[in-house]
XYZ file of C-alpha atoms in Angstrom:
770
model
C 0.273 4.857 38.032
C -1.254 1.984 39.955
C -1.612 -1.446 38.390
C -3.034 -3.713 41.114
C -5.837 -2.083 43.073
C -8.129 -3.441 45.760
C -11.117 -2.004 47.599
C -12.058 -3.373 51.009
C -15.706 -2.828 51.836
C -18.491 -3.514 49.321
C -21.073 -1.070 50.611
C -22.405 1.840 48.592
C -19.130 3.743 48.564
C -16.749 0.809 48.218
C -18.737 -0.668 45.336
C -18.980 2.752 43.682
C -15.214 3.248 43.915
C -14.597 -0.201 42.451
C -17.052 0.568 39.642
C -15.235 3.774 38.703
C -11.894 1.949 38.639
C -13.498 -0.617 36.313
C -15.008 2.187 34.203
C -11.444 3.390 33.687
C -10.528 -0.011 32.264
C -8.634 -1.352 35.277
C -9.176 -4.617 37.072
C -9.954 -4.213 40.761
C -10.337 -6.642 43.652
C -13.410 -6.005 45.847
C -13.365 -7.686 49.260
C -15.888 -7.813 52.067
C -17.116 -10.237 54.723
C -18.009 -13.811 53.847
C -21.603 -14.838 53.149
C -23.777 -15.479 56.190
C -24.711 -18.902 54.839
C -22.744 -21.292 52.674
C -25.325 -21.192 49.892
C -25.700 -17.408 49.907
C -23.874 -14.850 47.826
C -21.129 -12.829 49.440
C -21.598 -9.104 50.091
C -19.113 -8.359 47.299
C -21.061 -10.511 44.835
C -24.303 -8.804 45.830
C -22.587 -5.450 45.338
C -21.893 -6.350 41.708
C -25.576 -7.141 41.214
C -26.516 -3.748 42.674
C -24.046 -2.000 40.391
C -25.450 -3.712 37.302
C -29.016 -2.732 38.301
C -28.161 0.780 39.531
C -30.075 3.804 38.243
C -28.469 6.147 37.439
C -25.962 3.543 36.314
C -22.710 3.429 38.261
C -21.178 1.393 35.450
C -20.645 3.023 32.070
C -21.380 -0.372 30.539
C -22.576 -3.497 32.316
C -19.675 -5.447 30.843
C -17.342 -3.310 32.972
C -18.512 -5.376 35.937
C -16.332 -8.224 34.679
C -13.277 -6.173 35.642
C -14.334 -6.296 39.303
C -13.085 -9.483 40.936
C -14.820 -10.329 44.191
C -13.685 -12.117 47.296
C -13.826 -12.182 51.083
C -11.402 -10.933 53.686
C -11.259 -14.466 55.132
C -10.455 -16.362 51.947
C -8.708 -13.781 49.762
C -6.792 -11.507 52.127
C -3.474 -12.905 50.938
C -4.188 -11.542 47.424
C -3.601 -8.070 48.820
C 0.122 -8.832 48.912
C 0.246 -8.174 45.162
C -1.515 -4.799 45.341
C 0.116 -1.405 44.987
C -2.967 0.546 46.169
C -5.616 -0.541 48.662
C -8.673 1.614 49.383
C -10.398 1.003 52.718
C -14.143 1.704 52.628
C -15.443 -0.228 55.634
C -17.927 0.970 58.223
C -17.119 4.293 59.956
C -15.963 2.747 63.225
C -12.444 3.558 64.303
C -11.636 0.243 66.084
C -12.647 -1.757 62.988
C -10.474 0.370 60.721
C -7.490 0.197 63.069
C -7.742 -3.574 63.298
C -7.852 -3.833 59.513
C -4.742 -1.668 59.093
C -2.760 -3.916 61.443
C -3.759 -6.954 59.428
C -2.874 -5.187 56.196
C 0.540 -4.173 57.455
C 1.396 -7.827 58.011
C 0.527 -8.803 54.439
C 1.092 -5.962 51.988
C 4.340 -4.994 50.299
C 6.539 -2.236 51.631
C 5.609 0.112 48.763
C 1.835 -0.499 48.748
C -0.186 2.704 49.250
C -3.204 2.503 51.570
C -5.971 5.090 51.706
C -9.245 5.423 53.564
C -12.554 6.711 52.213
C -13.569 8.007 55.631
C -15.619 11.187 55.595
C -15.236 12.117 59.254
C -12.378 10.405 61.090
C -9.105 12.391 61.212
C -6.084 10.679 59.739
C -4.210 11.329 62.981
C -6.555 8.911 64.763
C -6.670 6.338 61.962
C -2.934 5.619 61.945
C -1.847 6.643 65.453
C -1.005 3.010 66.311
C 0.716 2.186 63.026
C 4.468 2.065 62.249
C 5.966 5.133 60.613
C 6.604 3.241 57.378
C 2.861 2.560 57.100
C 1.971 6.165 57.935
C 4.230 7.415 55.142
C 2.180 5.418 52.613
C -1.217 6.327 54.045
C -3.676 9.058 53.041
C -7.405 9.733 52.969
C -9.118 9.583 49.578
C -12.657 10.783 50.249
C -14.931 10.218 47.265
C -18.440 11.596 46.965
C -21.544 9.571 46.160
C -22.407 8.547 43.476
C -18.747 8.060 42.676
C -19.174 7.940 38.904
C -20.967 11.272 38.713
C -19.598 13.347 41.605
C -16.264 14.748 40.526
C -14.778 15.763 43.874
C -12.033 13.809 45.587
C -10.769 15.185 48.874
C -7.156 14.103 49.310
C -5.967 14.403 52.904
C -2.405 13.846 54.047
C -1.139 12.901 57.458
C 1.803 14.501 59.187
C 4.084 11.771 57.844
C 2.556 11.057 54.431
C 5.231 11.141 51.727
C 4.904 13.804 49.043
C 5.407 11.134 46.396
C 2.398 9.188 47.696
C 0.217 12.292 47.558
C 1.398 13.030 44.033
C 0.696 9.467 42.825
C -2.793 9.507 44.298
C -3.547 12.961 42.901
C -2.339 12.174 39.379
C -4.065 8.789 39.157
C -7.373 10.068 40.448
C -7.265 13.130 38.207
C -6.096 11.569 34.952
C -7.414 8.000 35.215
C -10.513 8.173 37.425
C -11.573 11.617 36.251
C -11.659 13.353 39.616
C -11.182 16.955 40.552
C -8.683 16.629 43.385
C -8.762 19.081 46.281
C -5.991 18.651 48.840
C -7.251 19.256 52.378
C -5.775 19.648 55.805
C -6.548 16.935 58.327
C -9.400 18.847 59.958
C -12.859 17.670 61.073
C -15.240 17.178 58.165
C -12.407 18.044 55.753
C -13.761 20.614 53.308
C -16.720 19.724 51.075
C -19.128 18.360 53.662
C -18.165 20.945 56.226
C -19.232 23.827 53.983
C -21.865 21.998 51.947
C -23.828 20.478 54.804
C -23.628 23.746 56.717
C -25.120 25.542 53.698
C -27.982 23.059 53.486
C -28.735 23.252 57.189
C -28.712 27.060 57.116
C -31.210 27.068 54.240
C -33.430 24.579 56.078
C -33.328 26.522 59.363
C -33.942 29.901 57.754
C -36.897 28.603 55.739
C -38.582 26.867 58.663
C -37.933 29.658 61.153
C -39.226 32.294 58.770
C -42.253 30.276 57.638
C -41.130 30.264 53.986
C -43.052 27.804 51.831
C -40.651 24.998 51.085
C -41.134 25.133 47.323
C -40.339 28.873 47.458
C -37.237 28.161 49.520
C -36.105 25.522 47.020
C -36.829 27.874 44.111
C -34.475 30.478 45.630
C -31.870 28.231 47.262
C -31.497 26.664 43.841
C -30.887 28.032 40.373
C -30.878 31.748 41.356
C -27.908 30.991 43.616
C -26.306 28.623 41.122
C -27.248 25.593 43.222
C -28.968 22.461 41.812
C -32.715 22.925 41.369
C -33.517 20.411 44.117
C -32.692 23.173 46.592
C -32.494 21.954 50.185
C -35.813 20.224 50.833
C -35.838 18.396 47.500
C -32.237 17.300 48.051
C -32.971 16.006 51.559
C -35.848 13.973 50.125
C -33.522 12.592 47.459
C -30.673 11.692 49.809
C -32.906 10.522 52.648
C -33.910 12.746 55.552
C -32.845 10.140 58.099
C -29.432 9.811 56.438
C -28.995 13.586 56.448
C -29.825 13.629 60.140
C -27.005 11.126 60.727
C -24.574 13.183 58.616
C -25.427 16.348 60.530
C -25.103 14.572 63.886
C -21.720 13.145 62.881
C -20.363 16.559 61.934
C -21.700 18.078 65.137
C -19.770 15.560 67.234
C -16.416 16.228 65.566
C -16.442 19.990 64.979
C -14.830 22.196 67.633
C -16.821 24.234 70.130
C -17.626 27.669 68.860
C -17.941 26.504 65.258
C -20.958 28.169 63.620
C -22.157 24.742 62.494
C -23.441 24.012 65.997
C -26.152 26.673 65.607
C -27.763 24.525 62.903
C -26.446 21.153 64.062
C -29.710 19.819 65.438
C -32.574 18.750 63.218
C -35.762 20.778 63.909
C -38.592 18.979 65.685
C -40.615 18.929 62.452
C -37.894 16.844 60.816
C -37.619 14.462 63.770
C -41.369 13.936 63.738
C -41.315 13.260 59.999
C -38.639 10.587 60.442
C -40.545 8.985 63.307
C -43.660 8.803 61.104
C -41.765 7.182 58.217
C -41.494 10.291 56.060
C -37.815 9.846 55.246
C -37.883 11.094 51.661
C -38.270 9.397 48.314
C -37.302 6.006 49.728
C -40.052 6.252 52.368
C -43.646 7.484 52.355
C -42.477 10.839 51.076
C -40.631 13.622 52.788
C -40.984 17.336 52.339
C -42.701 16.414 49.083
C -44.756 13.373 48.192
C -46.655 12.030 45.223
C -50.356 11.634 45.990
C -53.291 10.376 43.969
C -54.250 13.988 43.232
C -50.764 15.146 42.270
C -47.606 16.268 43.980
C -48.053 17.693 47.453
C -45.753 19.542 49.754
C -45.572 19.442 53.503
C -46.709 22.507 55.411
C -43.726 23.906 57.255
C -45.383 23.742 60.647
C -46.018 20.762 62.883
C -49.632 20.958 63.981
C -51.121 19.457 67.118
C -53.049 16.956 65.018
C -49.951 15.778 63.189
C -48.214 16.695 59.950
C -50.503 17.868 57.185
C -50.160 18.330 53.423
C -51.215 20.841 50.817
C -50.993 20.928 47.004
C -47.599 21.663 45.525
C -47.365 25.206 44.161
C -45.831 24.871 40.708
C -45.640 28.628 40.096
C -42.209 30.084 40.793
C -42.130 33.121 43.062
C -41.597 36.440 41.289
C -38.159 36.803 42.869
C -36.969 33.528 41.355
C -38.290 34.653 37.965
C -36.435 37.965 38.283
C -33.217 36.086 38.998
C -33.852 33.809 36.006
C -34.407 36.838 33.761
C -31.167 38.367 35.012
C -29.277 35.179 34.249
C -30.833 34.956 30.777
C -29.706 38.532 30.122
C -26.188 37.671 31.317
C -26.673 39.948 34.330
C -25.779 38.967 37.902
C -28.591 36.646 39.149
C -27.809 37.340 42.821
C -28.626 41.041 42.574
C -32.428 40.624 42.530
C -32.119 38.573 45.733
C -29.970 41.238 47.376
C -32.271 44.110 46.437
C -35.622 42.492 47.241
C -37.256 43.729 50.451
C -39.869 40.981 50.813
C -39.541 38.052 53.198
C -38.105 35.992 50.328
C -35.323 38.506 49.793
C -34.602 38.549 53.518
C -34.457 34.742 53.524
C -32.064 34.730 50.557
C -29.723 37.314 52.059
C -29.609 35.593 55.446
C -28.709 32.264 53.835
C -26.035 33.764 51.593
C -24.503 35.877 54.362
C -24.141 32.917 56.708
C -22.679 30.650 54.022
C -20.205 33.274 52.839
C -19.039 34.159 56.342
C -18.704 30.509 57.334
C -16.629 29.684 54.258
C -14.365 32.674 54.879
C -13.942 31.750 58.551
C -12.372 28.419 57.548
C -9.346 30.081 55.944
C -6.559 29.326 56.779
C -7.741 26.584 59.144
C -8.693 24.026 56.504
C -6.968 25.566 53.475
C -5.129 28.755 52.588
C -6.753 29.061 49.160
C -10.339 30.189 48.470
C -10.130 28.194 45.253
C -10.085 24.933 47.222
C -13.414 25.755 48.868
C -14.922 26.993 45.599
C -13.752 23.867 43.774
C -15.125 21.610 46.510
C -18.587 23.158 46.234
C -18.579 23.018 42.441
C -17.175 19.513 42.128
C -18.826 17.925 45.174
C -22.182 19.710 45.343
C -22.648 20.804 41.710
C -22.736 24.513 42.500
C -22.157 26.733 39.471
C -19.899 29.035 41.508
C -18.233 28.707 44.858
C -18.876 31.107 47.750
C -15.780 33.231 47.088
C -16.627 33.570 43.407
C -20.121 34.699 44.397
C -18.727 37.220 46.873
C -16.554 38.689 44.136
C -19.608 38.908 41.880
C -21.614 41.032 44.341
C -18.734 43.074 45.775
C -17.531 43.796 49.291
C -20.076 46.491 50.133
C -23.084 44.260 49.468
C -21.420 41.415 51.328
C -20.847 43.639 54.343
C -24.445 44.898 54.223
C -25.771 41.324 54.150
C -23.657 40.302 57.110
C -24.822 43.338 59.105
C -28.465 42.573 58.277
C -27.957 38.988 59.469
C -26.191 40.161 62.634
C -22.920 38.421 61.751
C -19.466 39.847 62.373
C -17.259 39.722 59.290
C -14.517 37.092 59.642
C -10.925 38.208 59.295
C -10.711 37.075 55.690
C -13.489 39.487 54.718
C -12.560 42.499 56.768
C -9.881 43.778 54.409
C -12.229 43.741 51.411
C -10.881 43.263 47.907
C -11.488 40.543 45.364
C -10.518 36.934 45.935
C -9.870 36.484 42.191
C -8.344 38.892 39.709
C -7.136 38.892 36.122
C -3.492 39.842 35.726
C -2.599 40.112 32.063
C -3.941 36.874 30.595
C -3.771 34.993 33.903
C -6.525 34.414 36.440
C -5.159 34.657 39.980
C -6.586 33.764 43.393
C -5.678 35.442 46.700
C -3.941 32.843 48.848
C -3.874 33.549 52.580
C -0.212 32.609 52.876
C 1.304 33.883 49.620
C -1.010 36.520 48.190
C -2.269 36.434 44.625
C -1.180 33.323 42.749
C -2.293 31.775 39.429
C -5.306 29.521 39.949
C -4.265 25.921 40.429
C -5.134 23.408 37.736
C -3.464 20.099 36.868
C -1.372 19.899 33.730
C -3.584 19.797 30.646
C -6.741 20.866 32.497
C -8.977 23.616 31.103
C -12.074 25.021 32.805
C -13.936 27.417 30.590
C -15.675 29.023 33.567
C -12.252 30.208 34.743
C -10.628 30.794 31.363
C -13.587 32.873 30.163
C -12.638 35.619 32.606
C -9.397 36.191 30.699
C -10.918 35.948 27.203
C -12.689 38.469 24.961
C -15.247 36.862 22.639
C -15.029 37.361 18.891
C -18.836 37.399 18.841
C -21.365 36.955 21.605
C -25.048 37.198 22.427
C -27.282 36.072 25.293
C -27.278 32.435 24.160
C -23.754 31.677 22.916
C -20.259 33.023 22.361
C -17.420 32.464 19.924
C -13.862 32.632 21.303
C -10.366 32.315 19.865
C -8.107 29.673 21.423
C -4.372 29.137 21.123
C -3.279 27.783 17.762
C -5.843 29.900 15.878
C -8.663 27.575 16.929
C -12.239 28.650 17.653
C -14.454 27.694 20.580
C -18.258 27.823 20.513
C -19.893 27.990 23.937
C -23.641 27.698 24.593
C -24.648 29.591 27.741
C -28.407 30.206 27.664
C -30.662 28.920 30.440
C -29.993 25.156 30.613
C -27.977 25.793 27.419
C -31.236 25.419 25.480
C -30.639 26.275 21.824
C -32.282 29.328 20.322
C -31.930 31.272 17.098
C -29.151 33.240 18.791
C -27.312 30.014 19.601
C -27.366 29.023 15.960
C -26.155 32.492 14.886
C -22.924 31.765 16.755
C -22.699 28.266 15.229
C -23.070 29.833 11.773
C -20.480 32.468 12.671
C -18.000 29.744 13.650
C -18.479 28.080 10.266
C -17.370 31.363 8.700
C -14.770 32.700 11.154
C -13.364 29.231 11.732
C -9.622 29.756 12.121
C -7.809 26.449 11.792
C -10.536 24.452 13.492
C -13.685 24.707 15.621
C -14.395 23.114 18.995
C -17.948 23.144 20.379
C -17.848 22.900 24.150
C -19.058 24.276 27.444
C -18.249 23.225 30.995
C -21.738 23.448 32.446
C -23.121 20.356 34.129
C -24.907 19.523 30.864
C -23.863 20.370 27.314
C -27.480 21.071 26.342
C -30.868 19.363 26.617
C -31.837 20.565 23.139
C -33.754 23.348 21.428
C -35.739 25.717 23.653
C -39.267 24.262 23.683
C -40.638 27.650 24.699
C -39.831 28.836 21.182
C -41.895 26.070 19.603
C -44.720 26.594 22.079
C -44.874 30.256 21.089
C -44.938 29.376 17.381
C -47.694 26.808 17.917
C -49.904 29.011 20.076
C -49.527 31.885 17.596
C -50.149 29.559 14.649
C -47.042 31.046 13.038
C -45.999 28.073 10.941
C -43.960 30.183 8.539
C -41.782 31.471 11.390
C -41.389 27.926 12.738
C -40.285 26.674 9.338
C -37.826 29.561 9.027
C -36.379 28.767 12.468
C -35.858 25.134 11.467
C -34.357 26.101 8.110
C -31.901 28.478 9.799
C -30.926 25.712 12.259
C -30.355 23.287 9.399
C -28.267 25.735 7.405
C -26.112 26.536 10.447
C -25.250 22.886 11.121
C -24.837 22.232 7.402
C -22.311 25.075 7.189
C -20.513 23.564 10.167
C -20.399 20.151 8.510
C -18.907 21.498 5.285
C -16.519 24.029 6.846
C -13.012 23.821 5.322
C -11.487 23.000 8.718
C -12.054 20.198 11.236
C -14.950 20.614 13.662
C -14.852 18.733 16.973
C -17.713 18.452 19.479
C -16.612 18.186 23.122
C -19.712 17.472 25.248
C -20.294 16.375 28.801
C -23.502 15.557 30.644
C -26.745 15.601 28.662
C -26.370 16.150 24.922
C -29.882 15.604 23.666
C -32.217 16.588 20.864
C -31.128 19.650 18.907
C -27.800 19.900 20.694
C -26.943 16.359 19.678
C -27.916 17.246 16.111
C -25.162 19.882 16.266
C -22.719 17.182 17.379
C -23.875 14.836 14.608
C -22.640 17.401 12.069
C -19.124 17.524 13.563
C -16.243 15.587 12.049
C -15.826 13.807 15.381
C -16.613 14.169 19.043
C -14.491 13.708 22.118
C -16.952 13.116 24.914
C -16.700 13.022 28.659
C -17.435 9.454 29.717
C -20.528 10.620 31.632
C -22.122 12.034 28.483
C -25.673 10.991 27.588
C -26.267 11.179 23.845
C -29.442 10.857 21.804
C -32.468 12.228 19.965
C -35.509 12.455 22.236
C -37.931 14.653 20.297
C -40.536 11.902 19.965
C -41.182 12.229 23.684
C -42.889 15.580 23.101
C -44.627 14.474 19.900
C -42.065 15.844 17.444
C -39.186 14.542 15.343
C -35.567 15.724 14.994
C -35.472 18.409 12.324
C -31.962 19.764 12.540
C -30.569 16.943 10.421
C -30.788 14.365 13.188
C -32.935 11.887 11.265
C -30.789 12.370 8.166
C -27.488 11.817 9.956
C -28.756 8.802 11.903
C -30.131 7.281 8.691
C -26.760 7.708 6.954
C -24.815 6.265 9.876
C -26.967 3.159 9.886
C -26.474 2.776 6.135
C -22.716 3.062 6.615
C -22.984 0.341 9.267
C -25.331 -2.048 7.417
C -24.853 -1.245 3.711
C -28.628 -1.643 3.263
C -30.919 1.390 2.910
C -34.053 -0.474 4.014
C -32.387 -1.854 7.134
C -30.934 1.577 7.843
C -34.382 3.165 7.547
C -35.902 0.622 9.943
C -33.164 0.962 12.569
C -33.231 4.749 12.345
C -37.023 4.719 12.707
C -36.987 2.413 15.714
C -34.430 4.268 17.790
C -35.682 7.782 17.035
C -39.271 6.676 17.551
C -38.434 5.257 20.963
C -36.225 8.266 21.783
C -33.364 5.945 22.737
C -30.291 7.414 24.411
C -26.954 6.078 25.551
C -26.054 7.005 29.132
C -22.361 6.783 28.251
C -20.385 6.914 25.013
C -19.883 3.150 25.370
C -23.627 2.558 25.403
C -24.199 5.082 22.608
C -22.216 2.949 20.169
C -25.211 0.606 19.806
C -27.143 3.477 18.193
C -24.292 4.762 15.990
C -24.348 7.935 18.087
C -20.753 7.300 19.134
C -18.245 5.751 16.737
C -15.166 4.367 18.539
C -13.193 4.300 15.303
C -13.703 8.056 14.889
C -14.685 9.530 18.249
C -12.878 9.622 21.580
C -13.538 9.904 25.304
C -11.934 11.372 28.404
C -12.621 10.422 32.010
C -12.020 13.943 33.294
C -14.090 16.706 31.680
C -11.320 19.198 32.482
C -9.299 17.459 29.750
C -11.903 17.781 26.987
C -10.258 20.797 25.356
C -6.796 19.206 25.430
C -8.158 16.002 23.913
C -10.171 17.901 21.291
C -7.111 19.973 20.359
C -5.037 16.818 19.991
C -7.734 15.225 17.851
C -7.884 18.418 15.802
C -4.162 18.280 15.044
C -4.571 14.716 13.823
C -7.303 15.772 11.382
C -5.783 19.076 10.261
C -3.013 17.842 7.958
C -4.452 17.610 4.467
C -8.002 18.117 5.727
C -10.732 18.407 3.133
C -14.385 19.013 3.860
C -16.641 15.974 3.423
C -18.344 15.372 0.095
C -22.113 15.769 0.138
C -23.600 12.247 0.181
C -26.427 10.849 -1.903
C -29.298 9.134 -0.109
C -31.725 6.401 -1.084
C -34.992 6.285 0.834
C -36.365 3.034 2.146
C -38.728 1.050 -0.057
C -42.338 2.232 0.141
C -43.423 -1.187 1.497
C -41.632 -0.338 4.742
C -44.341 2.188 5.628
C -46.922 -0.601 5.740
C -44.640 -2.658 7.980
C -44.136 0.334 10.278
C -47.856 1.055 10.415
C -48.671 -2.565 11.245
C -46.105 -2.486 14.060
C -47.643 0.660 15.525
C -51.266 -0.465 15.141
C -50.493 -3.701 16.969
C -48.792 -1.707 19.736
C -51.797 0.604 20.092
C -54.132 -2.399 20.338
C -51.958 -3.933 23.081
C -51.880 -0.640 24.948
C -48.114 -0.250 24.454
C -48.539 2.946 22.431
C -51.039 5.786 22.289
C -52.696 6.796 19.030
C -50.500 9.896 18.929
C -47.385 7.723 19.336
C -48.454 6.121 16.067
C -48.883 9.521 14.429
C -45.389 10.560 15.498
C -43.850 7.251 14.465
C -45.357 7.383 10.993
C -44.099 10.946 10.533
C -40.568 9.781 11.412
C -40.940 6.864 9.019
C -42.094 9.176 6.241
C -38.806 11.081 6.444
C -36.701 8.022 5.561
C -39.146 5.919 3.493
C -40.375 6.855 0.023
C -44.026 7.620 -0.592
C -45.951 5.659 -3.203
C -45.155 8.056 -6.038
C -41.784 9.348 -4.818
C -38.325 8.599 -6.137
C -36.111 6.780 -3.657
C -33.007 8.699 -4.750
C -32.795 12.005 -2.896
C -30.249 14.636 -1.940
C -29.136 15.679 1.505
C -31.192 18.868 1.188
C -34.232 16.738 0.368
C -33.795 14.973 3.720
C -33.556 18.315 5.539
C -36.763 19.412 3.781
C -38.577 16.196 4.659
C -37.653 16.631 8.336
C -39.145 20.125 8.366
C -42.267 19.078 6.482
C -43.241 16.313 8.866
C -42.140 18.283 11.927
C -44.625 20.995 10.970
C -47.396 18.449 10.478
C -46.828 17.117 14.000
C -46.559 20.609 15.508
C -50.075 21.394 14.269
C -51.628 18.581 16.341
C -53.251 19.290 19.687
C -51.560 16.321 21.309
C -48.095 17.637 20.502
C -49.027 21.042 21.910
C -50.286 19.383 25.094
C -47.067 17.386 25.440
C -44.897 20.468 25.067
C -46.998 22.360 27.608
C -46.816 19.395 29.999
C -43.044 19.252 29.729
C -42.557 22.998 30.184
C -45.141 23.599 32.910
C -45.043 20.361 34.852
C -41.845 18.568 33.899
C -43.699 15.569 32.490
C -45.531 14.565 29.334
C -49.259 13.721 29.328
C -49.845 10.274 27.899
C -52.403 10.782 25.137
């Protein structure tokens, strides 16, 4: 492990790396140039301010910034003598980096490891002028931005880098900083950007050349392919079109002649004209999309003589994207509708996939001998659900060959022999390595990826929304796997099944990007529009009974979330004995945002936790009301402690989500000895006078314009769950609290404003303010 770490360069990447080291609980020295004026702040000091203000937050808690010590390379360079790892993240100019390494070599200790965050410069050039002793301790550690959230680390060795140095860097980054480490050869563009940027450019070129509407292109080069929903055009807007142009140009200059990247290595004239006119994406006047006074608009994919024009954004997904979504929801292969469609959208999809697949295959064994490395890079660095080789296995060799022929591409050597890249041998998942044939997939010690492990497992019970598996040690694993992991009645059937067929303990986990954003709002919309209040109440009652059975199961139950764990899914976690959360987990109850209240025990559990914290039922009722009414969430377990959503004395965290199952299993063993199910608690509602205080608070907010009238309606419904009515007893049972949640949920569901909010969220991704 490393104890004294420094980062040189306080730009976006250097500051992000320092922030992640601080998030892990380590002090780190951040150096950059001195201030331009004596009275001004240094670049490193300004970097800390940016980190504290960043959104999404690079720091898991603002107090973590105190672990980052700042300085300048003029005044504090001598402090590097005490370091055992120095990360260089200065500007991508080779002479500047070389000069820095010479200065470092004169100061640092003989066992200090140095690494560069370069994304383009080969290690052979970086250290060609350095002594052999320095080269042995040098590697490239290429992080992806934003460092906190992007899991990939490309670890590149030089010809003289010691194995021990590579091992130290790999272990520290994997276990301490939470990275998925992919070891790469020292080749141009390394691995992630070479495949990922090529894929994006291919999608852009194919859409523009074929005249595909950009929202249709994003709808297909998105979730149907297991790629983030931003697609290509939305992602370029997010990153910055001008920045993407620079990235593409940089790769073009370093990749060898004959590389397929060069065919898409120039930005189309439309894109150049957009940049010249200031349309650089979300940071500029807009990009391929923009927000206008009449709503979101999208750029027409042609450059007209009179300039670039706009048209309204088409919110309706193309039929082909809907077919792929239906296939995914039915647990069928979502790529098949794209492969079988004979419209221009199907042709676009096949051309994009064929070129990406063939390009990825052509890079073996040049940049790696293992398909898993490329698949991992795309999943960890670009948030793909599956890598290109996993997708090729899913569709089969014949369809892959047909796609390549349709696109006019010769199959690379790696594809000519056919056969699967992955196979299950006994209980082991193997990958076909170019050099050594089929080998067990490579994972660090203690790592578990359900997406891989699932291929070797047979579920005890399964449906379209969730599955129940047996793990080693007679444990059970509940996985949600519906669209966006939204909870349905089928999801809760599996939760209830786990409470019955529980083995020696139950873990609730999935390794999707997000644990779950809550209950499927489409279900509530259907109930509301049908006026079927009895069915809605039955759905809620079944949900409550499932989580109640989980809570009182005779074995420990551990929640192991990562990403978003909101609404109904967080209510499931609230009924667990404990949670072990990935440090990038966002936890909270957000139902008030769509005009509803938590009705799966979320109000009840939050109310009890605040009583356990304060010892006062009235104070607990007020705090519960405030945070659920505002829909407050914690964007890390650290921040969730302020809402009693994460309890450090009970719950745990891991930096690397691949270690969630190991940590949950360890926590389970600590709870198992002598475990007894919790005793059902008694509750005491808040004093009736609190309702008047709540109503006065809301009325004043409505008068100021802080709240809408319907906000007040929702808030008073939440308050009525935890505060006694005028003629009600304050002493109630746990079941009474469940019943009160359902009662006031149904009252809110019958309002037009709540219906409009649900429709706005489902159809437009936002909530009308009324």
